[in-house]
Tab-separated table of C-alpha atoms in Angstrom:
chain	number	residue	atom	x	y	z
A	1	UNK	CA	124.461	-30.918	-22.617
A	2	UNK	CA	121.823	-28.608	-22.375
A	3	UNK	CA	120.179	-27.509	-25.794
A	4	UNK	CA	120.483	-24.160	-27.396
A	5	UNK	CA	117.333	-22.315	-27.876
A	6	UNK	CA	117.152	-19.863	-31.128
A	7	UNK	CA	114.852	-16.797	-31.348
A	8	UNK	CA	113.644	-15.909	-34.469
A	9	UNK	CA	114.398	-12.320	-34.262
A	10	UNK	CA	118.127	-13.901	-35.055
A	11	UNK	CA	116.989	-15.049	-38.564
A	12	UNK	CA	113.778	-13.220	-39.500
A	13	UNK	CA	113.568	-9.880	-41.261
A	14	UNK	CA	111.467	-7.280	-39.073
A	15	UNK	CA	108.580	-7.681	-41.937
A	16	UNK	CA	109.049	-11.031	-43.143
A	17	UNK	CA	109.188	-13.712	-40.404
A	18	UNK	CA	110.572	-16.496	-42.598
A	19	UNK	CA	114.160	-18.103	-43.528
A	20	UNK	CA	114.890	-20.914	-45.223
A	21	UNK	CA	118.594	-22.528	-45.836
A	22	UNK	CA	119.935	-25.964	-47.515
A	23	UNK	CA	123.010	-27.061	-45.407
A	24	UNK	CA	124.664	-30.596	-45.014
A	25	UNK	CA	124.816	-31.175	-41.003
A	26	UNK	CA	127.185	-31.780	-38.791
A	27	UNK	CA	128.824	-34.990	-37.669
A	28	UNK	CA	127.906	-36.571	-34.525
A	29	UNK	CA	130.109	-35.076	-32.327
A	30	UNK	CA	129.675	-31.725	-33.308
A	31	UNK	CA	125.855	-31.420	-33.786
A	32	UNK	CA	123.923	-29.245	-31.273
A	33	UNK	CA	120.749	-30.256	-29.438
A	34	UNK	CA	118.534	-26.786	-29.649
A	35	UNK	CA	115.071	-25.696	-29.831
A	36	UNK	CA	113.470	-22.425	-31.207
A	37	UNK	CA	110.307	-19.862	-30.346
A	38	UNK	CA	109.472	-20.888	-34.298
A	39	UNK	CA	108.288	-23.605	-36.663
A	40	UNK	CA	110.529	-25.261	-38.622
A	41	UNK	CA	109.797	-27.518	-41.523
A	42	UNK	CA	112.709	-29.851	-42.245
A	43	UNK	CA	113.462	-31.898	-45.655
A	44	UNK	CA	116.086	-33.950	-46.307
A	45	UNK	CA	117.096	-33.480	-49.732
A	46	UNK	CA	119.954	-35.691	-49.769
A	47	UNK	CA	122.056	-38.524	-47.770
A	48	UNK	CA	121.201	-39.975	-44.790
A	49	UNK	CA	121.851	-39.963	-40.881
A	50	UNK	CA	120.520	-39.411	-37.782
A	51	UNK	CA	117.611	-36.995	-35.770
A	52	UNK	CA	118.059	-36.692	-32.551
A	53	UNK	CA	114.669	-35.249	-30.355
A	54	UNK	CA	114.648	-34.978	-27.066
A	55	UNK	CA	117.611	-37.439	-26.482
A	56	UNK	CA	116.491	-40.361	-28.359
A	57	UNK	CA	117.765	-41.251	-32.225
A	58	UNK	CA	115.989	-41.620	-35.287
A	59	UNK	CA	117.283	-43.032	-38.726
A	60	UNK	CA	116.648	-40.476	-41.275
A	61	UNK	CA	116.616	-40.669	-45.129
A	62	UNK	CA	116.152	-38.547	-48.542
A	63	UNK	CA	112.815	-37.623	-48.606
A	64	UNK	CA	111.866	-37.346	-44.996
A	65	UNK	CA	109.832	-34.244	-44.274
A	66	UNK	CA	109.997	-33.300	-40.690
A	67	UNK	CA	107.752	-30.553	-38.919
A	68	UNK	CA	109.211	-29.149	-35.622
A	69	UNK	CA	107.142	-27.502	-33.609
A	70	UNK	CA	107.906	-23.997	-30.652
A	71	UNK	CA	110.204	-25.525	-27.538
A	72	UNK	CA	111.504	-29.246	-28.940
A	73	UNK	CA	115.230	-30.083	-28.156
A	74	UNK	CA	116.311	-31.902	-31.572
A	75	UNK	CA	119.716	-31.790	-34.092
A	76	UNK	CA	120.172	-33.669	-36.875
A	77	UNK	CA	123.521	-35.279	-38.268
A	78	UNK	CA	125.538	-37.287	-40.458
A	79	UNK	CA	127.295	-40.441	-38.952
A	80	UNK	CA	130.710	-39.699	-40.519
A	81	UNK	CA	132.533	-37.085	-42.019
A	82	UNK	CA	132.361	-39.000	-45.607
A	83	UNK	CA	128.683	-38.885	-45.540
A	84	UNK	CA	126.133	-36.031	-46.878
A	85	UNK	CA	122.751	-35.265	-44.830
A	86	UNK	CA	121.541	-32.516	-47.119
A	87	UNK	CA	118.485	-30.549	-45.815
A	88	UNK	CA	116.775	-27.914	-46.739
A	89	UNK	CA	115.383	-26.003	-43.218
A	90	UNK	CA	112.413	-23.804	-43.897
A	91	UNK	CA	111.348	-21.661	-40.340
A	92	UNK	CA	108.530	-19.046	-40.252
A	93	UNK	CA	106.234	-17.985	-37.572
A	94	UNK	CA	102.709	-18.553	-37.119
A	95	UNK	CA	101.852	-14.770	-38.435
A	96	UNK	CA	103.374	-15.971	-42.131
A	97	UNK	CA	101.462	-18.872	-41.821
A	98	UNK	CA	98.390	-16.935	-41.639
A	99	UNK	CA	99.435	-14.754	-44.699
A	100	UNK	CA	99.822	-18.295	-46.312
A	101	UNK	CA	96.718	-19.487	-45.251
A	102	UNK	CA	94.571	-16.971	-46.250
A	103	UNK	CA	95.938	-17.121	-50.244
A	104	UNK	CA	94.234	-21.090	-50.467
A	105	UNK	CA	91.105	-20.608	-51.370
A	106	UNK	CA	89.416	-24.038	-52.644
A	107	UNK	CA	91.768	-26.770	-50.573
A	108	UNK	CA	89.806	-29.506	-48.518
A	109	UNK	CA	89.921	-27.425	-44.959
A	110	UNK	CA	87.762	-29.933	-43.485
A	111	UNK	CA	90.962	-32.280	-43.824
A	112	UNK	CA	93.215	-29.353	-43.346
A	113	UNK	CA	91.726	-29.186	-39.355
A	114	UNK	CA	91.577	-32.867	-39.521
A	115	UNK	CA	94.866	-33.424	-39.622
A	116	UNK	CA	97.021	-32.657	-36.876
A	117	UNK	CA	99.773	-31.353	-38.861
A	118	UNK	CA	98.230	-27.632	-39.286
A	119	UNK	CA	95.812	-27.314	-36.843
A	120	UNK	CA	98.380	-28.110	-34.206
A	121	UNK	CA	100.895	-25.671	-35.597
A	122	UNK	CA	98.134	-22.866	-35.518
A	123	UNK	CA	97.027	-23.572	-32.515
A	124	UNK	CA	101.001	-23.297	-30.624
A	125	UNK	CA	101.463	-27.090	-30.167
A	126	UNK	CA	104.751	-28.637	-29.599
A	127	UNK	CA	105.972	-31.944	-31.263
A	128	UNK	CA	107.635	-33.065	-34.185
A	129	UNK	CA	105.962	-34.651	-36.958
A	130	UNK	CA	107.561	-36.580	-39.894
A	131	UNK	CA	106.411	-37.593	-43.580
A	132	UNK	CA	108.140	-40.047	-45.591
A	133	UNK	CA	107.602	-38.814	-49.021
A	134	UNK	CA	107.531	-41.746	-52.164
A	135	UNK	CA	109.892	-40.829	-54.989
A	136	UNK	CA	107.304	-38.742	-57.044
A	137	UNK	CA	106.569	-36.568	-53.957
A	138	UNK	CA	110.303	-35.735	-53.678
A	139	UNK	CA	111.429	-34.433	-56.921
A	140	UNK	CA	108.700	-32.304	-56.860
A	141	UNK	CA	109.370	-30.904	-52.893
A	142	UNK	CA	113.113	-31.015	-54.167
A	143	UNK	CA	111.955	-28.121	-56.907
A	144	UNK	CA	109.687	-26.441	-54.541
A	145	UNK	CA	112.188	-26.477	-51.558
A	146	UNK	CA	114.866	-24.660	-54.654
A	147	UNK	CA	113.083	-22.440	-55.693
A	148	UNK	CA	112.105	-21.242	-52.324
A	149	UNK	CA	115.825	-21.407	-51.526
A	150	UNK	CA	116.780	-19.295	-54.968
A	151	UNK	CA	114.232	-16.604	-54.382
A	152	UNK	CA	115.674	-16.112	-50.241
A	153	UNK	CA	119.043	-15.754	-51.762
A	154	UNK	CA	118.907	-13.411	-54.139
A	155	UNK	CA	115.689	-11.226	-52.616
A	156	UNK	CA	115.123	-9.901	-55.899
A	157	UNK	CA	111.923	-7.259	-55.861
A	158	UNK	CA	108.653	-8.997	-54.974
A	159	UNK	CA	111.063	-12.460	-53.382
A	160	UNK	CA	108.666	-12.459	-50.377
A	161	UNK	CA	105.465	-12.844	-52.606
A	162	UNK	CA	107.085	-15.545	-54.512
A	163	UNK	CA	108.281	-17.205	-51.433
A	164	UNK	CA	104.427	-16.617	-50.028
A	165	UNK	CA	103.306	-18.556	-53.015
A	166	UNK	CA	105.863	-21.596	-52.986
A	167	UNK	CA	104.548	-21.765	-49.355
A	168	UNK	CA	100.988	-22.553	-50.658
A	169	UNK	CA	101.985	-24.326	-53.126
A	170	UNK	CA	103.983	-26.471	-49.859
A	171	UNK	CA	101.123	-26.825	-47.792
A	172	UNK	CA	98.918	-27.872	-50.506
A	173	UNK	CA	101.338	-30.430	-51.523
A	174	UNK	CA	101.876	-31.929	-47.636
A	175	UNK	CA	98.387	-31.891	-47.010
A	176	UNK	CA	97.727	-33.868	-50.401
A	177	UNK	CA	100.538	-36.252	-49.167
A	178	UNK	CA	98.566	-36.931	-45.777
A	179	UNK	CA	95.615	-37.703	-47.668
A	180	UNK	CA	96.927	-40.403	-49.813
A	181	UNK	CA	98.671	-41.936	-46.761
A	182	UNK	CA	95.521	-42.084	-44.951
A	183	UNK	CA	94.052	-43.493	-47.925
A	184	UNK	CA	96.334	-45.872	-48.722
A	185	UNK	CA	95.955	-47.198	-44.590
A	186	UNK	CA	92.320	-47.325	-45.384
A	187	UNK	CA	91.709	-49.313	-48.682
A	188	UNK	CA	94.551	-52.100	-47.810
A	189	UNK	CA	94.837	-52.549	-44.235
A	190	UNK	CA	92.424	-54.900	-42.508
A	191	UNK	CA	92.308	-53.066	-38.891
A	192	UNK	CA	92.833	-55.807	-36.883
A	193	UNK	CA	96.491	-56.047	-38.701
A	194	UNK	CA	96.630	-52.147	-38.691
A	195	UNK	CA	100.450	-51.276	-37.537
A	196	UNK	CA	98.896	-47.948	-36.325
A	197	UNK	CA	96.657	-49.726	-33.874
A	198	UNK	CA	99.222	-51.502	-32.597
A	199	UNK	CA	101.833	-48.354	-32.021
A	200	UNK	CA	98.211	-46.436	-30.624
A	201	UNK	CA	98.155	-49.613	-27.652
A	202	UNK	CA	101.869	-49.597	-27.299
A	203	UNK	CA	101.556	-45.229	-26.823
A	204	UNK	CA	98.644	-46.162	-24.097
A	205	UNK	CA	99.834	-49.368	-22.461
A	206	UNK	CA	103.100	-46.368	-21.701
A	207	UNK	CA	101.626	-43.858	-21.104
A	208	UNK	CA	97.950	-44.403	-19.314
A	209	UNK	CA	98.593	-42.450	-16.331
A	210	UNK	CA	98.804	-39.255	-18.905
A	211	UNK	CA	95.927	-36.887	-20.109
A	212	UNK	CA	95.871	-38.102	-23.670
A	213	UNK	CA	93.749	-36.164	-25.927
A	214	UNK	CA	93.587	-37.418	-29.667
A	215	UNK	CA	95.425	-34.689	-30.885
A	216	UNK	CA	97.949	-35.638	-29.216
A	217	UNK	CA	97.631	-39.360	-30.571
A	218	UNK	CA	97.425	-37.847	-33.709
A	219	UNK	CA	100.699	-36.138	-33.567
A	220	UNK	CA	102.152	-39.453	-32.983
A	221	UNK	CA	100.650	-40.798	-36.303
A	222	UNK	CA	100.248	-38.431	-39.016
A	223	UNK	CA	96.819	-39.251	-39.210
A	224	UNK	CA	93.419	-37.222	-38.672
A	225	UNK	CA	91.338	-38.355	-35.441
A	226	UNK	CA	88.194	-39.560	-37.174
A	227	UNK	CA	90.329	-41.887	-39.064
A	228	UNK	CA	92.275	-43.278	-35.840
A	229	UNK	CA	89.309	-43.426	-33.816
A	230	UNK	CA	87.392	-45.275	-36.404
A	231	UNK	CA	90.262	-48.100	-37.038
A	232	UNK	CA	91.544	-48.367	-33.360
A	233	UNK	CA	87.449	-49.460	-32.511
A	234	UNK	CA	87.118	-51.723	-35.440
A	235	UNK	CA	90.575	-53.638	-34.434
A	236	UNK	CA	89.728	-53.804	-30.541
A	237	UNK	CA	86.084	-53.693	-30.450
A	238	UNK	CA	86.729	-50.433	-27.739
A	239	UNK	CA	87.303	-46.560	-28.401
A	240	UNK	CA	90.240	-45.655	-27.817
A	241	UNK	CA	89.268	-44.010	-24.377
A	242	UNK	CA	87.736	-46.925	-22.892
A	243	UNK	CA	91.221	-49.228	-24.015
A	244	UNK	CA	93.058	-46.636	-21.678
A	245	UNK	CA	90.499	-46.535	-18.891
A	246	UNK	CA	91.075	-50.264	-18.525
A	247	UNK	CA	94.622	-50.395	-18.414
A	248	UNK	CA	94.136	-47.800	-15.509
A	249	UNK	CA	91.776	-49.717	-13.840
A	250	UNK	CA	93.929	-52.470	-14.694
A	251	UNK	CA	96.945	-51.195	-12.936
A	252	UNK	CA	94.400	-50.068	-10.148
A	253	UNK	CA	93.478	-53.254	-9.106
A	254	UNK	CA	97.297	-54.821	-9.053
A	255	UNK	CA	98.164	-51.587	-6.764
A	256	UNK	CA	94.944	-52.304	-4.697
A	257	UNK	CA	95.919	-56.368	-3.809
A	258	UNK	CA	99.667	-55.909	-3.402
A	259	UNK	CA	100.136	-52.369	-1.698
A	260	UNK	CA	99.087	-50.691	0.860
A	261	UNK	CA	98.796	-47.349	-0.944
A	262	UNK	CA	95.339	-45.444	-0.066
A	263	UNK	CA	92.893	-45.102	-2.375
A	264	UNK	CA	93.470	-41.749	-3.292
A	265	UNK	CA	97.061	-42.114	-3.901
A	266	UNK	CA	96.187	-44.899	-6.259
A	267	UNK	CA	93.936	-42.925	-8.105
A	268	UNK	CA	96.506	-40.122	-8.513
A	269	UNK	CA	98.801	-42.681	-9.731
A	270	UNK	CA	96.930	-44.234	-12.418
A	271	UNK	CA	95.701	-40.830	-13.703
A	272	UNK	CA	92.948	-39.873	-12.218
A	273	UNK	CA	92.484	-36.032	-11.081
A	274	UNK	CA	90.571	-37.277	-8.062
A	275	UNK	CA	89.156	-39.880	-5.991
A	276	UNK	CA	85.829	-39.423	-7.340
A	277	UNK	CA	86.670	-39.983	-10.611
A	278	UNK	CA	88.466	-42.621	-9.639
A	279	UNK	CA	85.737	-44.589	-7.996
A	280	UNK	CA	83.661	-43.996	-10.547
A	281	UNK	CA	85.456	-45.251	-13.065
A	282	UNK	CA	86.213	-47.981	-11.304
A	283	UNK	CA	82.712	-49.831	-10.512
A	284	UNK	CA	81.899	-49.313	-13.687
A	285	UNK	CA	84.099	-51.464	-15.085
A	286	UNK	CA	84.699	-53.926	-11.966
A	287	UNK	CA	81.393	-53.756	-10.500
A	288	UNK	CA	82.955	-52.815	-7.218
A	289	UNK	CA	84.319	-49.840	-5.207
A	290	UNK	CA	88.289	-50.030	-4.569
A	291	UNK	CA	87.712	-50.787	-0.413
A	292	UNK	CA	85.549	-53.997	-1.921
A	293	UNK	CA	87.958	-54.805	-4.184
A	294	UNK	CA	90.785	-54.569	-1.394
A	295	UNK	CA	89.143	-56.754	0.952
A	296	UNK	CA	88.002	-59.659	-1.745
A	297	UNK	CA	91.943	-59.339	-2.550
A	298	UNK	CA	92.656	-60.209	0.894
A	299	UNK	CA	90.106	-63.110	1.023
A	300	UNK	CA	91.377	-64.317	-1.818
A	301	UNK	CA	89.036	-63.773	-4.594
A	302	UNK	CA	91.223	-61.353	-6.656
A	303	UNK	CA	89.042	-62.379	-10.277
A	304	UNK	CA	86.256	-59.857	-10.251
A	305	UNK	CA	83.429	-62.226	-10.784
A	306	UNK	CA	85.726	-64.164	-13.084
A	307	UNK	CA	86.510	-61.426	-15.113
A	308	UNK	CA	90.307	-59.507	-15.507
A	309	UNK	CA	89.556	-55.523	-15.458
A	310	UNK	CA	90.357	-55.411	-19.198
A	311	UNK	CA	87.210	-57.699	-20.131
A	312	UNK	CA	85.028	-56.633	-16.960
A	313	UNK	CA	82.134	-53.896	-18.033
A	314	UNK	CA	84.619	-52.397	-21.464
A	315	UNK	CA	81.095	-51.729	-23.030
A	316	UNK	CA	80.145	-50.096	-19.935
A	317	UNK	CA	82.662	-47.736	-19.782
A	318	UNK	CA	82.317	-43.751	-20.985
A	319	UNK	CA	84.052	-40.772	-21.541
A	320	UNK	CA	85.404	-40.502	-17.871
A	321	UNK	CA	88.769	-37.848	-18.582
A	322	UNK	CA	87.876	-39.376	-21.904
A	323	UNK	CA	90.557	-38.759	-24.837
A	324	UNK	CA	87.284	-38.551	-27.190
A	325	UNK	CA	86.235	-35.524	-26.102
């Protein structure tokens, strides 16, 4: 089924481009997948079930916070009829954002840009983020996300400013949540046993053909790019740009000795905008053009000097389409 698309001009006010409302979801069978032209921050306040983006399922639980950004097909819902899902949806556009923005006057904006979660929504991203809050964190979102909800409902004189306020009171709130995450990663994970690491190479090792910038990685994560770059080089030994031109390379070579694709169209498949690039890329790490490589495969001598494309020249390689940049 194809998904629904909402348009804020459905919800919003012509002067106040926000809406919030606490609903429990539908069942299964009666959710629908939709996206919006809007953000949309998402808490569950109570039960549990199920989020659904882009056609895959995720478990959900009190105290997720979820951030949903323009254009991404999602629903939420409850498994059964006897079960609550209880969330509070809170949807503005970028132009109340600014208004919010502009009222924080002494919060960390060096992490504020740091972290995906803002910068990303200011700057028209699409994705979905989502924040597991610890017990603490929730009752006070649960009183935030009320009051918000109290104030929308009764739009007593001055309810927008109020609202405007609970929203910076919000973002100040999520963005001290990030940083405690992050800092709890950093002062007990050794980064060799780092599970982000690990979900970084399993995001690369699927997707290395892609253009994958770190804010992009960082939407997967939750955390800010210094910090990923910093822990994915002390676990591998590699940034996290040269890990995904190897596995290109990598795949390169396999395509090379047991295909008889050209060049070029190898190139193209392994993500490279060109055959240029390509080539380059590739005697740097295997100390070889492709055509060498190709013949050596057909001779035989398929080991690059005794070396697999993952170990030959890593410390030589650069920013080539790097993600670093």
């Amino acid at each position: 089924m194809e998904a629904v698309r909402y348009a804020g001009e459905d919800y919003f006010l012509p002067d106040a481009p926000f809406y919030i409302n606490k609903m429990n979801e539908a069942v299964k069978d009666k959710a629908k997948d939709h996206s919006h032209d809007f953000v949309e921050i998402c808490y569950v306040h109570a039960g549990k079930g199920y989020h659904r983006v882009d056609g895959v399922e995720y478990r959900v639980y009190k105290g997720d916070l979820f951030i949903i950004h323009y254009d991404m097909s999602h629903s939420f819902y409850r498994e059964t009829a006897d079960d609550d899902l209880i969330i509070y949806n809170i949807v503005f556009k970028p132009a109340f954002f600014d208004q919010v923005l502009s009222g924080i006057q002494d919060l960390d904006f060096g992490l504020l840009s740091a972290s995906f979660l803002f910068g990303d929504l200011m700057s028209g991203a699409t994705g979905t983020h989502r924040l597991q809050l610890s017990p603490e964190e929730q009752m006070s979102i649960d009183a935030l996300a009320e009051n918000m909800h109290r104030e929308f409902s009764q739009k007593l004189n001055g309810h927008m400013s109020i609202i405007r306020a609970y929203m910076i009171e919000l973002v100040i709130k999520i963005v001290r949540c990030l940083s405690a995450k992050e800092a709890s990663y950093r002062n007990s994970m050794p980064a060799d046993k780092n599970p982000i690491v690990s979900e970084i190479m399993r995001y690369l090792e699927e997707n290395y053909s892609e253009s994958i910038s770190l804010s992009r990685l960082s939407l997967q994560s939750f955390f800010s790019k210094g910090y990923l770059c910093k822990v994915f080089k002390e676990a591998t030994g590699r940034t996290i740009s040269e890990y995904q031109q190897n596995k290109r390379i990598s795949e390169a070579c396999r395509l090379i000795s047991s295909t008889g694709m050209s060049m070029t169209e190898i190139g193209l498949h392994c993500g490279f905008s060109d055959y240029k690039s390509f080539y380059k890329v590739f005697r740097k790490i295997t100390n070889k053009s492709p055509s060498e490589y190709r013949k050596d495969s057909l001779q035989g001598d398929q080991d690059l000097n005794g070396r697999s494309p993952e170990k030959a020249g890593s410390a030589q390689t650069k920013r080539a389409e790097s993600p670093d940049k």
